[in-house]
């Protein structure tokens, strides 16, 4: 009898921890889904050249769109003062302006929504004692990074308001990369809160290989952002040859040579292609090794799925290029990049298993 009572006392906290973790997982899934939508709307904003339609940063008041003809005229007049209107869109009608304004407004609205979807539940979970100690600093750090990301977004937009007719590709790549880092961290934490089967890894260093693939997937998104920032996807729309060759000429015509990696559209697109080939080759090697050494394990199955996702993403990328980047394919390619990144992070986290359970959580 005494043994049974002792067992009940020991099991109760563990059950409570699992209930709390289940709630945290659903919350993080919602955050991840919202971030996914935010990045896609950001991609649509770029593809429709809508990102400079709102020329002021109003973190609070900006949530309210124009509600009257006078409000719309005021926004339109502000847009008419920037180089993009004067050099590219001069003569645009108010209705045409509205079509680009709504994309940028939706992007900013979703960004604010992510802050609420993340911050308010975190406050509730924290005050009710549902957040384990090991997660408190990482989650607060993510909240702070999300706030900083708002500033980075305005820093990006401001680069196209005075001299340029578009935003800086450097700032665009920074903005997208930070968004993907937040996305990745949420996937990592959610995966760590998920019960999972612990299998023997293929090698003692397989977790490093999986981490390298996740990093390369993130870096490939960064390269894709440079391509988008330079509109490099609208040029050299052939594959597998590029400008008539496997290795095209004039990759390093600008001085110093390294500036071509960031400002020469041909070089930037070529490097993005090479990054895709490298990721495809390394995921293939990782899959073959996992199947050979530990067939049937969760790690081997994860490596197979990751390779399949990378193959699909490569096919989408080539199709997008050949079709001269229609908006639907451009967004599908961006979505595919996020799916590959998210799965690569989850696959990597699988080598470490679930977070150890605390026997009790103090508020």
mmCIF file of N, CA, C and O in Angstrom, residues 64 78 148 156 222 239 326:
data_model
loop_
_atom_site.group_PDB
_atom_site.id
_atom_site.type_symbol
_atom_site.label_atom_id
_atom_site.label_comp_id
_atom_site.label_asym_id
_atom_site.label_seq_id
_atom_site.Cartn_x
_atom_site.Cartn_y
_atom_site.Cartn_z
ATOM 1 N N UNK A 64 -3.902 50.118 -38.197
ATOM 2 C CA UNK A 64 -5.166 50.582 -38.785
ATOM 3 C C UNK A 64 -4.913 51.047 -40.213
ATOM 4 O O UNK A 64 -4.154 51.996 -40.438
ATOM 5 N N UNK A 78 2.466 60.341 -49.880
ATOM 6 C CA UNK A 78 3.752 59.968 -49.274
ATOM 7 C C UNK A 78 4.531 59.047 -50.206
ATOM 8 O O UNK A 78 5.757 59.173 -50.350
ATOM 9 N N UNK A 148 13.348 42.843 -32.132
ATOM 10 C CA UNK A 148 14.457 43.390 -32.924
ATOM 11 C C UNK A 148 14.199 43.211 -34.414
ATOM 12 O O UNK A 148 14.567 44.065 -35.228
ATOM 13 N N UNK A 156 15.316 47.763 -43.299
ATOM 14 C CA UNK A 156 15.317 47.297 -44.682
ATOM 15 C C UNK A 156 14.507 48.234 -45.573
ATOM 16 O O UNK A 156 14.989 48.686 -46.623
ATOM 17 N N UNK A 222 19.420 32.255 -47.282
ATOM 18 C CA UNK A 222 20.108 33.548 -47.324
ATOM 19 C C UNK A 222 20.538 33.880 -48.754
ATOM 20 O O UNK A 222 20.333 35.002 -49.241
ATOM 21 N N UNK A 239 18.495 26.052 -67.732
ATOM 22 C CA UNK A 239 19.089 25.045 -66.843
ATOM 23 C C UNK A 239 19.232 23.735 -67.608
ATOM 24 O O UNK A 239 18.356 23.415 -68.420
ATOM 25 N N UNK A 326 7.141 33.188 -62.084
ATOM 26 C CA UNK A 326 5.762 33.631 -61.813
ATOM 27 C C UNK A 326 5.536 33.638 -60.306
ATOM 28 O O UNK A 326 6.150 32.879 -59.563
#
